[in-house]
């Protein structure tokens, strides 16, 4: 292939690579590009799994995913030494790990491997081209694969960082939501379960995957407004007086006001959850007596999750109810408290609901 032809391939893919948001797809694009430009038979991207001391193929052309020990074979050598490697005849090299060929039924002739580094210079994985179509891998091939490895490293690192941020964010939300209910002796798992039930209903309604993920985090925030309610009321063992009840109902508006000013879509959703989770389908709920679809979908979903879980659980003012009594009560509230369509979906999935209750039992 002439340089001109290589440039053509590179330019034809530049736009696509530049605009790809999905890390997995981007890595496939980069592997394809590497294979085509280097004129190799296939290209694999191995990532380092530090816990297991293994390298695994994030992208592998035409073969199943494999895992190899992180110090074995050519990829292991490159990961350990942090240097590129060209091998002319794999089977004559003592570093070769023929296990892989045996597993994949492939015949490795020659190999070019380069390391992937993160910003701190730590090895993240290995980019490997196998079987040059004609002749052997050149110095130019090393340069090209190293360049593409830099793109791949930065994509991988960003993706790892995003996952970490999402996890930390999720944990912070769960812990803070719990802190609000904490005054009220509800358990941490009540928060987790309400989120999981809400996600389940979102999925049953066929909502977008990201929306379902957001619901799982937003629904647990339904009672954040309880942070503004005096302990004497929250933790009262018996029935509330009329006055105390008026104060208690304010937890919806307090929660809404805490959350509403954020630009984040997730917190916007959570604000509506807090405001609407005690509204009822027939208009008899609080704080505003909204009716039917005037109540946000997020509020309608969360109210089913929250009431079901509150009934099944112990509260300072009540003992847990058995499942049958709870389901009968939920049904009796169809079109009264609850959106009938969503309630039906929830009850159709009662097996999954009970699995969640068992998995996150108090
Ligand atoms: P919560 O304990 O998290 O209960 C959430 C919702 O579950 C209640 O909203 C209600 O719709 C349903 N629920 C819970 N227990 C029962 C029950 O024994 N029977 C029936 N039919 N429904 C039940 P609600 O009623 O708007 O109450 C909101 C919050 O106000 C409750 O949250 C709880 O923190 C407090 N609360 C309600 N009633 C009492 C009470 O009698 N004594 C005390 N100390 N707190 C109460
Ligand atoms: C190895 O690194 O030894 C395995 C090479 C391959 O992917 O075939
Ligand atoms: C935790 O256990 O602290 C977090 C659990 C979760 O996010 O579901
Ligand atoms: C509020 O004033 O706190 C809520 C207003 C609304 O329901 O839109
Ligand atoms: C929807 O997306 O259908 C509902 C939005 C909302 O009720 O707030
Ligand atoms: Fe509430
Ligand atoms: Fe609750």
Short mmCIF file of C-alpha atoms and ligand atoms in Angstrom, two decimals:
data_model
loop_
_atom_site.label_atom_id
_atom_site.label_comp_id
_atom_site.label_asym_id
_atom_site.label_seq_id
_atom_site.Cartn_x
_atom_site.Cartn_y
_atom_site.Cartn_z
CA UNK A 1 0.00 0.00 0.00
CA UNK A 2 1.35 3.44 -0.86
CA UNK A 3 1.50 6.27 1.65
CA UNK A 4 -1.14 8.02 -0.40
CA UNK A 5 -3.50 5.10 0.02
CA UNK A 6 -2.82 4.99 3.76
CA UNK A 7 -3.59 8.66 4.07
CA UNK A 8 -6.84 8.08 2.23
CA UNK A 9 -7.89 5.38 4.71
CA UNK A 10 -6.95 7.59 7.64
CA UNK A 11 -8.88 10.58 6.34
CA UNK A 12 -11.91 8.49 5.47
CA UNK A 13 -12.15 7.37 9.09
CA UNK A 14 -11.10 10.58 10.83
CA UNK A 15 -14.58 12.06 10.99
CA UNK A 16 -16.13 8.86 12.29
CA UNK A 17 -13.48 8.37 14.95
CA UNK A 18 -13.65 11.96 16.05
CA UNK A 19 -17.40 11.93 16.55
CA UNK A 20 -17.85 8.49 18.12
CA UNK A 21 -19.10 8.88 21.70
CA UNK A 22 -19.33 5.23 22.61
CA UNK A 23 -15.98 3.93 23.88
CA UNK A 24 -16.56 0.34 22.79
CA UNK A 25 -17.44 1.39 19.26
CA UNK A 26 -14.47 3.74 19.15
CA UNK A 27 -12.07 0.95 20.10
CA UNK A 28 -13.50 -1.25 17.36
CA UNK A 29 -13.04 1.56 14.85
CA UNK A 30 -9.43 2.05 15.94
CA UNK A 31 -8.70 -1.67 15.71
CA UNK A 32 -10.20 -1.84 12.22
CA UNK A 33 -8.18 1.15 11.17
CA UNK A 34 -4.97 -0.32 12.58
CA UNK A 35 -5.57 -3.61 10.80
CA UNK A 36 -6.27 -1.91 7.47
CA UNK A 37 -3.38 0.52 7.60
CA UNK A 38 -0.81 -1.96 8.80
CA UNK A 39 -2.14 -4.59 6.43
CA UNK A 40 -2.36 -7.20 9.13
CA UNK A 41 -4.76 -10.08 9.20
CA UNK A 42 -6.22 -9.03 12.53
CA UNK A 43 -5.78 -6.67 15.41
CA UNK A 44 -6.62 -7.17 19.08
CA UNK A 45 -6.88 -4.75 21.93
CA UNK A 46 -6.02 -6.32 25.29
CA UNK A 47 -6.85 -4.54 28.55
CA UNK A 48 -5.13 -5.22 31.84
CA UNK A 49 -7.27 -6.64 34.63
CA UNK A 50 -5.13 -5.85 37.66
CA UNK A 51 -7.24 -7.80 40.13
CA UNK A 52 -6.93 -11.04 38.22
CA UNK A 53 -3.49 -10.36 36.73
CA UNK A 54 -4.86 -11.06 33.30
CA UNK A 55 -5.03 -9.39 29.94
CA UNK A 56 -8.36 -9.74 28.18
CA UNK A 57 -9.40 -8.88 24.64
CA UNK A 58 -11.63 -5.85 24.60
CA UNK A 59 -11.62 -6.07 20.80
CA UNK A 60 -10.59 -9.18 18.89
CA UNK A 61 -11.08 -9.58 15.15
CA UNK A 62 -12.88 -12.72 14.15
CA UNK A 63 -12.20 -14.64 17.35
CA UNK A 64 -13.90 -15.04 20.70
CA UNK A 65 -12.81 -13.05 23.68
CA UNK A 66 -9.82 -14.48 25.46
CA UNK A 67 -8.01 -13.94 28.74
CA UNK A 68 -4.30 -14.61 29.20
CA UNK A 69 -2.05 -14.30 32.26
CA UNK A 70 -0.63 -10.77 32.33
CA UNK A 71 3.00 -11.97 32.25
CA UNK A 72 2.72 -14.66 29.56
CA UNK A 73 3.08 -14.55 25.81
CA UNK A 74 3.94 -11.57 23.67
CA UNK A 75 1.15 -9.42 25.07
CA UNK A 76 2.32 -10.27 28.59
CA UNK A 77 5.90 -9.37 27.69
CA UNK A 78 4.82 -6.00 26.27
CA UNK A 79 2.59 -5.24 29.28
CA UNK A 80 5.42 -6.10 31.68
CA UNK A 81 8.20 -4.27 29.81
CA UNK A 82 6.17 -1.35 28.49
CA UNK A 83 7.94 -1.55 25.11
CA UNK A 84 6.85 -2.42 21.57
CA UNK A 85 7.71 -5.85 20.23
CA UNK A 86 8.09 -7.25 16.71
CA UNK A 87 8.31 -11.01 16.29
CA UNK A 88 9.21 -12.48 12.90
CA UNK A 89 8.36 -16.10 13.59
CA UNK A 90 6.11 -16.66 16.56
CA UNK A 91 6.68 -20.40 16.91
CA UNK A 92 10.44 -19.92 17.12
CA UNK A 93 10.15 -17.43 19.98
CA UNK A 94 10.21 -18.81 23.54
CA UNK A 95 7.88 -16.03 24.70
CA UNK A 96 5.10 -17.27 22.45
CA UNK A 97 2.02 -18.61 24.18
CA UNK A 98 0.68 -21.22 21.70
CA UNK A 99 -2.26 -21.82 24.05
CA UNK A 100 -4.06 -18.97 22.32
CA UNK A 101 -3.68 -20.49 18.84
CA UNK A 102 -4.86 -23.82 20.19
CA UNK A 103 -7.94 -22.20 21.65
CA UNK A 104 -8.80 -20.08 18.62
CA UNK A 105 -7.71 -22.49 15.91
CA UNK A 106 -5.62 -19.71 14.39
CA UNK A 107 -2.04 -19.90 13.14
CA UNK A 108 0.10 -16.99 14.30
CA UNK A 109 3.10 -16.25 12.02
CA UNK A 110 4.35 -12.81 12.95
CA UNK A 111 3.27 -10.29 15.55
CA UNK A 112 3.53 -6.60 16.34
CA UNK A 113 2.52 -5.49 19.87
CA UNK A 114 2.62 -2.05 21.47
CA UNK A 115 1.66 -0.99 25.01
CA UNK A 116 -1.21 1.34 25.97
CA UNK A 117 -0.32 3.86 28.68
CA UNK A 118 -2.51 6.06 30.85
CA UNK A 119 -1.66 9.71 31.55
CA UNK A 120 0.53 8.72 34.46
CA UNK A 121 2.54 6.33 32.32
CA UNK A 122 1.04 3.17 33.75
CA UNK A 123 0.33 0.29 31.33
CA UNK A 124 -3.41 -0.05 30.58
CA UNK A 125 -3.20 -2.80 28.00
CA UNK A 126 -1.69 -3.91 24.69
CA UNK A 127 -2.56 -3.28 21.07
CA UNK A 128 -1.54 -6.22 18.90
CA UNK A 129 -1.46 -6.79 15.14
CA UNK A 130 -1.06 -10.36 13.94
CA UNK A 131 0.11 -11.77 10.57
CA UNK A 132 1.25 -9.07 8.17
CA UNK A 133 -0.37 -9.86 4.82
CA UNK A 134 2.97 -9.69 2.98
CA UNK A 135 6.44 -9.76 4.52
CA UNK A 136 7.20 -8.55 8.02
CA UNK A 137 6.11 -5.68 10.22
CA UNK A 138 8.18 -2.54 9.68
CA UNK A 139 9.38 0.31 11.87
CA UNK A 140 6.73 2.41 10.22
CA UNK A 141 4.09 -0.08 11.37
CA UNK A 142 5.36 0.29 14.94
CA UNK A 143 4.97 4.06 14.73
CA UNK A 144 1.51 3.82 13.28
CA UNK A 145 0.24 1.28 15.81
CA UNK A 146 1.79 3.32 18.66
CA UNK A 147 -0.03 6.42 17.44
CA UNK A 148 -3.37 4.61 17.28
CA UNK A 149 -2.60 3.11 20.72
CA UNK A 150 -2.45 6.68 22.07
CA UNK A 151 -5.98 7.36 20.84
CA UNK A 152 -7.15 4.07 22.28
CA UNK A 153 -5.47 4.75 25.65
CA UNK A 154 -7.14 8.07 26.00
CA UNK A 155 -10.54 6.61 25.14
CA UNK A 156 -10.08 3.77 27.62
CA UNK A 157 -8.89 6.10 30.36
CA UNK A 158 -11.82 8.47 29.90
CA UNK A 159 -14.24 5.59 30.03
CA UNK A 160 -12.71 4.20 33.24
CA UNK A 161 -12.89 7.66 34.79
CA UNK A 162 -16.54 8.10 33.78
CA UNK A 163 -17.45 4.77 35.32
CA UNK A 164 -15.72 5.74 38.55
CA UNK A 165 -17.48 9.10 38.65
CA UNK A 166 -20.84 7.45 38.04
CA UNK A 167 -20.23 4.96 40.84
CA UNK A 168 -19.15 7.65 43.29
CA UNK A 169 -22.15 9.78 42.31
CA UNK A 170 -24.51 6.89 42.81
CA UNK A 171 -23.10 6.10 46.19
CA UNK A 172 -23.26 9.74 47.29
CA UNK A 173 -26.91 9.98 46.24
CA UNK A 174 -27.81 6.80 48.07
CA UNK A 175 -26.02 7.85 51.23
CA UNK A 176 -27.47 11.37 51.25
CA UNK A 177 -30.99 10.13 50.57
CA UNK A 178 -30.56 7.76 53.44
CA UNK A 179 -29.31 10.53 55.72
CA UNK A 180 -32.65 12.29 55.16
CA UNK A 181 -34.69 9.23 56.01
CA UNK A 182 -32.29 8.31 58.75
CA UNK A 183 -33.96 10.50 61.31
CA UNK A 184 -36.93 8.41 60.51
CA UNK A 185 -35.67 4.87 61.19
CA UNK A 186 -36.09 3.65 57.63
CA UNK A 187 -33.35 1.38 56.46
CA UNK A 188 -30.76 2.03 53.78
CA UNK A 189 -32.19 -0.90 51.88
CA UNK A 190 -35.62 0.75 51.72
CA UNK A 191 -33.93 3.44 49.62
CA UNK A 192 -32.23 0.88 47.41
CA UNK A 193 -35.44 -1.15 46.92
CA UNK A 194 -37.57 1.86 46.00
CA UNK A 195 -34.98 2.71 43.33
CA UNK A 196 -34.95 -0.83 41.96
CA UNK A 197 -38.77 -1.05 41.89
CA UNK A 198 -38.96 2.26 40.04
CA UNK A 199 -36.43 1.07 37.47
CA UNK A 200 -38.41 -2.15 37.05
CA UNK A 201 -41.60 -0.17 36.31
CA UNK A 202 -39.71 2.06 33.89
CA UNK A 203 -38.51 -1.02 32.02
CA UNK A 204 -42.00 -2.57 32.03
CA UNK A 205 -43.31 0.69 30.54
CA UNK A 206 -40.65 0.42 27.82
CA UNK A 207 -38.93 3.68 28.76
CA UNK A 208 -35.49 4.54 27.46
CA UNK A 209 -32.62 2.68 29.15
CA UNK A 210 -30.95 5.85 30.43
CA UNK A 211 -34.28 7.07 31.82
CA UNK A 212 -34.63 3.79 33.73
CA UNK A 213 -31.13 4.21 35.15
CA UNK A 214 -32.01 7.77 36.20
CA UNK A 215 -35.21 6.52 37.83
CA UNK A 216 -33.19 4.10 39.92
CA UNK A 217 -31.30 7.07 41.39
CA UNK A 218 -34.13 9.62 41.47
CA UNK A 219 -36.81 7.53 43.21
CA UNK A 220 -34.66 7.04 46.37
CA UNK A 221 -34.67 10.81 46.81
CA UNK A 222 -38.46 10.93 47.36
CA UNK A 223 -38.19 11.76 51.06
CA UNK A 224 -35.13 14.05 51.13
CA UNK A 225 -37.52 16.75 52.37
CA UNK A 226 -37.91 14.85 55.64
CA UNK A 227 -34.62 16.48 56.53
CA UNK A 228 -36.72 19.57 57.34
CA UNK A 229 -39.23 17.77 59.57
CA UNK A 230 -38.69 17.79 63.38
CA UNK A 231 -37.61 14.47 64.88
CA UNK A 232 -40.45 14.56 67.40
CA UNK A 233 -42.89 14.21 64.50
CA UNK A 234 -40.87 11.82 62.34
CA UNK A 235 -40.14 9.41 65.14
CA UNK A 236 -43.48 9.58 66.89
CA UNK A 237 -44.69 6.12 67.76
CA UNK A 238 -48.41 6.67 67.46
CA UNK A 239 -50.76 8.56 65.15
CA UNK A 240 -49.96 12.15 64.26
CA UNK A 241 -52.19 15.03 65.39
CA UNK A 242 -53.81 17.19 62.73
CA UNK A 243 -51.14 19.86 63.25
CA UNK A 244 -48.27 17.41 63.11
CA UNK A 245 -49.72 15.98 59.92
CA UNK A 246 -49.80 19.41 58.28
CA UNK A 247 -46.08 19.74 59.07
CA UNK A 248 -45.31 16.22 57.84
CA UNK A 249 -46.96 16.87 54.47
CA UNK A 250 -44.50 19.70 53.86
CA UNK A 251 -41.70 17.16 53.26
CA UNK A 252 -42.85 16.98 49.63
CA UNK A 253 -42.46 20.71 48.99
CA UNK A 254 -39.27 20.95 51.04
CA UNK A 255 -37.72 18.15 48.95
CA UNK A 256 -38.88 19.80 45.73
CA UNK A 257 -37.33 23.10 46.75
CA UNK A 258 -34.02 21.48 47.64
CA UNK A 259 -33.75 19.74 44.28
CA UNK A 260 -35.54 21.94 41.74
CA UNK A 261 -32.85 24.55 41.02
CA UNK A 262 -30.36 22.06 39.59
CA UNK A 263 -29.86 21.91 35.84
CA UNK A 264 -29.12 18.19 36.01
CA UNK A 265 -31.84 16.12 34.35
CA UNK A 266 -31.52 13.55 37.09
CA UNK A 267 -32.14 16.09 39.85
CA UNK A 268 -35.01 17.64 37.87
CA UNK A 269 -36.55 14.20 37.81
CA UNK A 270 -35.82 13.78 41.54
CA UNK A 271 -37.47 17.15 42.29
CA UNK A 272 -40.71 15.94 40.65
CA UNK A 273 -40.41 12.64 42.51
CA UNK A 274 -40.18 14.50 45.83
CA UNK A 275 -43.05 16.84 44.99
CA UNK A 276 -45.46 14.26 43.58
CA UNK A 277 -44.83 10.99 45.41
CA UNK A 278 -47.86 11.48 47.71
CA UNK A 279 -50.22 12.75 45.04
CA UNK A 280 -53.03 10.30 44.20
CA UNK A 281 -54.55 9.36 40.84
CA UNK A 282 -58.05 10.44 41.97
CA UNK A 283 -56.84 13.86 43.15
CA UNK A 284 -57.08 13.13 46.89
CA UNK A 285 -53.32 13.27 47.60
CA UNK A 286 -51.02 16.07 48.74
CA UNK A 287 -49.52 18.67 48.57
CA UNK A 288 -51.60 20.00 45.63
CA UNK A 289 -54.28 17.39 44.96
CA UNK A 290 -53.05 16.85 41.39
CA UNK A 291 -55.05 14.32 39.38
CA UNK A 292 -54.16 11.57 36.87
CA UNK A 293 -51.53 12.61 34.38
CA UNK A 294 -51.15 16.01 36.02
CA UNK A 295 -48.94 14.02 38.38
CA UNK A 296 -45.52 13.50 36.83
CA UNK A 297 -44.85 10.00 35.58
CA UNK A 298 -41.91 9.87 37.99
CA UNK A 299 -44.19 10.65 40.93
CA UNK A 300 -46.75 8.05 39.86
CA UNK A 301 -44.06 5.38 39.57
CA UNK A 302 -42.36 6.25 42.87
CA UNK A 303 -45.59 6.31 44.85
CA UNK A 304 -46.29 2.68 43.93
CA UNK A 305 -42.74 1.66 44.88
CA UNK A 306 -42.74 3.60 48.14
CA UNK A 307 -46.17 2.57 49.45
CA UNK A 308 -45.61 -1.08 48.60
CA UNK A 309 -42.28 -1.09 50.41
CA UNK A 310 -43.59 0.93 53.38
CA UNK A 311 -46.45 -1.53 53.89
CA UNK A 312 -44.15 -4.55 53.71
CA UNK A 313 -41.75 -2.97 56.22
CA UNK A 314 -41.76 -2.10 59.89
CA UNK A 315 -42.35 1.55 60.77
CA UNK A 316 -42.40 3.24 64.21
CA UNK A 317 -46.15 3.54 63.78
CA UNK A 318 -46.89 0.11 62.21
CA UNK A 319 -45.80 -3.51 61.91
CA UNK A 320 -44.91 -5.06 58.53
CA UNK A 321 -47.83 -6.38 56.53
CA UNK A 322 -47.83 -9.83 54.89
CA UNK A 323 -47.56 -9.93 51.10
CA UNK A 324 -51.17 -10.93 50.47
CA UNK A 325 -52.59 -8.11 52.56
CA UNK A 326 -50.21 -5.66 50.86
CA UNK A 327 -51.19 -6.77 47.34
CA UNK A 328 -54.90 -6.63 48.22
CA UNK A 329 -54.42 -3.10 49.52
CA UNK A 330 -52.47 -2.04 46.42
CA UNK A 331 -55.28 -3.41 44.21
CA UNK A 332 -57.92 -1.63 46.29
CA UNK A 333 -56.09 1.61 45.48
CA UNK A 334 -56.11 1.05 41.70
CA UNK A 335 -57.44 4.30 40.18
CA UNK A 336 -57.71 5.73 43.71
CA UNK A 337 -54.09 6.29 44.74
CA UNK A 338 -52.36 4.64 41.80
CA UNK A 339 -52.10 4.95 38.04
CA UNK A 340 -53.93 1.75 36.98
CA UNK A 341 -51.68 0.93 34.03
CA UNK A 342 -48.46 1.22 36.03
CA UNK A 343 -49.93 -0.66 39.01
CA UNK A 344 -50.92 -3.55 36.72
CA UNK A 345 -47.37 -3.73 35.34
CA UNK A 346 -45.94 -3.64 38.86
CA UNK A 347 -48.17 -6.48 40.07
CA UNK A 348 -47.50 -8.53 36.92
CA UNK A 349 -43.84 -8.37 37.92
CA UNK A 350 -44.38 -9.26 41.57
CA UNK A 351 -41.90 -12.17 41.32
CA UNK A 352 -39.11 -9.78 40.36
CA UNK A 353 -40.29 -7.37 43.07
CA UNK A 354 -39.97 -10.08 45.71
CA UNK A 355 -36.54 -11.08 44.39
CA UNK A 356 -35.42 -7.50 44.94
CA UNK A 357 -36.88 -7.53 48.47
CA UNK A 358 -34.97 -10.69 49.25
CA UNK A 359 -31.75 -9.47 47.71
CA UNK A 360 -31.94 -6.20 49.65
CA UNK A 361 -33.65 -7.43 52.82
CA UNK A 362 -33.46 -5.31 56.00
P1 LIG B 1 -43.71 6.28 55.18
O1 LIG B 1 -43.73 5.60 56.50
O2 LIG B 1 -42.52 6.10 54.35
O3 LIG B 1 -44.98 5.81 54.38
C1 LIG B 1 -45.13 6.07 53.02
C2 LIG B 1 -46.52 5.83 52.56
O4 LIG B 1 -46.85 4.44 52.66
C3 LIG B 1 -47.60 6.53 53.38
O5 LIG B 1 -47.74 7.84 52.95
C4 LIG B 1 -48.81 5.68 53.03
O6 LIG B 1 -49.30 6.01 51.74
C5 LIG B 1 -48.23 4.29 52.95
N1 LIG B 1 -48.39 3.62 54.26
C6 LIG B 1 -47.45 3.39 55.17
N2 LIG B 1 -47.96 2.74 56.24
C7 LIG B 1 -49.26 2.58 56.01
C8 LIG B 1 -50.35 1.95 56.74
O7 LIG B 1 -50.18 1.43 57.85
N3 LIG B 1 -51.57 1.95 56.15
C9 LIG B 1 -51.77 2.49 54.93
N4 LIG B 1 -53.01 2.44 54.43
N5 LIG B 1 -50.79 3.10 54.22
C10 LIG B 1 -49.54 3.13 54.75
P2 LIG B 1 -48.43 8.91 53.92
O8 LIG B 1 -49.62 8.32 54.60
O9 LIG B 1 -48.66 10.12 53.09
O10 LIG B 1 -47.36 9.20 55.00
C11 LIG B 1 -46.16 9.90 54.70
C12 LIG B 1 -45.21 9.80 55.82
O11 LIG B 1 -45.77 10.38 57.00
C13 LIG B 1 -44.89 8.35 56.20
O12 LIG B 1 -43.86 7.84 55.38
C14 LIG B 1 -44.45 8.53 57.65
O13 LIG B 1 -43.12 9.00 57.74
C15 LIG B 1 -45.37 9.62 58.14
N6 LIG B 1 -46.60 9.06 58.80
C16 LIG B 1 -47.76 8.75 58.19
N7 LIG B 1 -48.64 8.31 59.12
C17 LIG B 1 -48.03 8.32 60.32
C18 LIG B 1 -48.41 7.99 61.66
O14 LIG B 1 -49.53 7.55 61.94
N8 LIG B 1 -47.48 8.13 62.65
C19 LIG B 1 -46.24 8.59 62.36
N9 LIG B 1 -45.37 8.70 63.37
N10 LIG B 1 -45.82 8.93 61.12
C20 LIG B 1 -46.71 8.81 60.13
C1 LIG B 2 0.55 -14.12 22.60
O1 LIG B 2 0.70 -12.98 23.00
O2 LIG B 2 1.43 -14.97 22.70
C2 LIG B 2 -0.73 -14.48 21.92
C3 LIG B 2 -0.66 -14.04 20.52
C4 LIG B 2 -1.98 -14.17 19.81
O3 LIG B 2 -2.90 -13.36 20.06
O4 LIG B 2 -2.10 -15.04 18.97
C1 LIG B 3 -23.64 1.15 49.35
O1 LIG B 3 -23.88 0.02 49.78
O2 LIG B 3 -23.03 1.99 50.01
C2 LIG B 3 -24.12 1.53 47.94
C3 LIG B 3 -25.11 0.52 47.46
C4 LIG B 3 -25.78 0.95 46.18
O3 LIG B 3 -25.41 1.95 45.57
O4 LIG B 3 -26.74 0.26 45.79
C1 LIG B 4 -43.68 24.74 44.79
O1 LIG B 4 -44.11 25.90 44.78
O2 LIG B 4 -42.94 24.36 45.69
C2 LIG B 4 -44.08 23.77 43.69
C3 LIG B 4 -44.72 24.46 42.52
C4 LIG B 4 -45.26 23.50 41.50
O3 LIG B 4 -46.00 22.56 41.83
O4 LIG B 4 -44.99 23.67 40.32
C1 LIG B 5 -42.97 11.36 30.35
O1 LIG B 5 -41.79 11.41 30.00
O2 LIG B 5 -43.82 10.73 29.71
C2 LIG B 5 -43.44 11.99 31.62
C3 LIG B 5 -42.70 13.19 32.08
C4 LIG B 5 -43.34 13.62 33.36
O3 LIG B 5 -44.47 13.18 33.64
O4 LIG B 5 -42.74 14.40 34.12
FE1 LIG B 6 -42.87 10.69 51.56
FE1 LIG B 7 -39.97 6.08 51.61
#
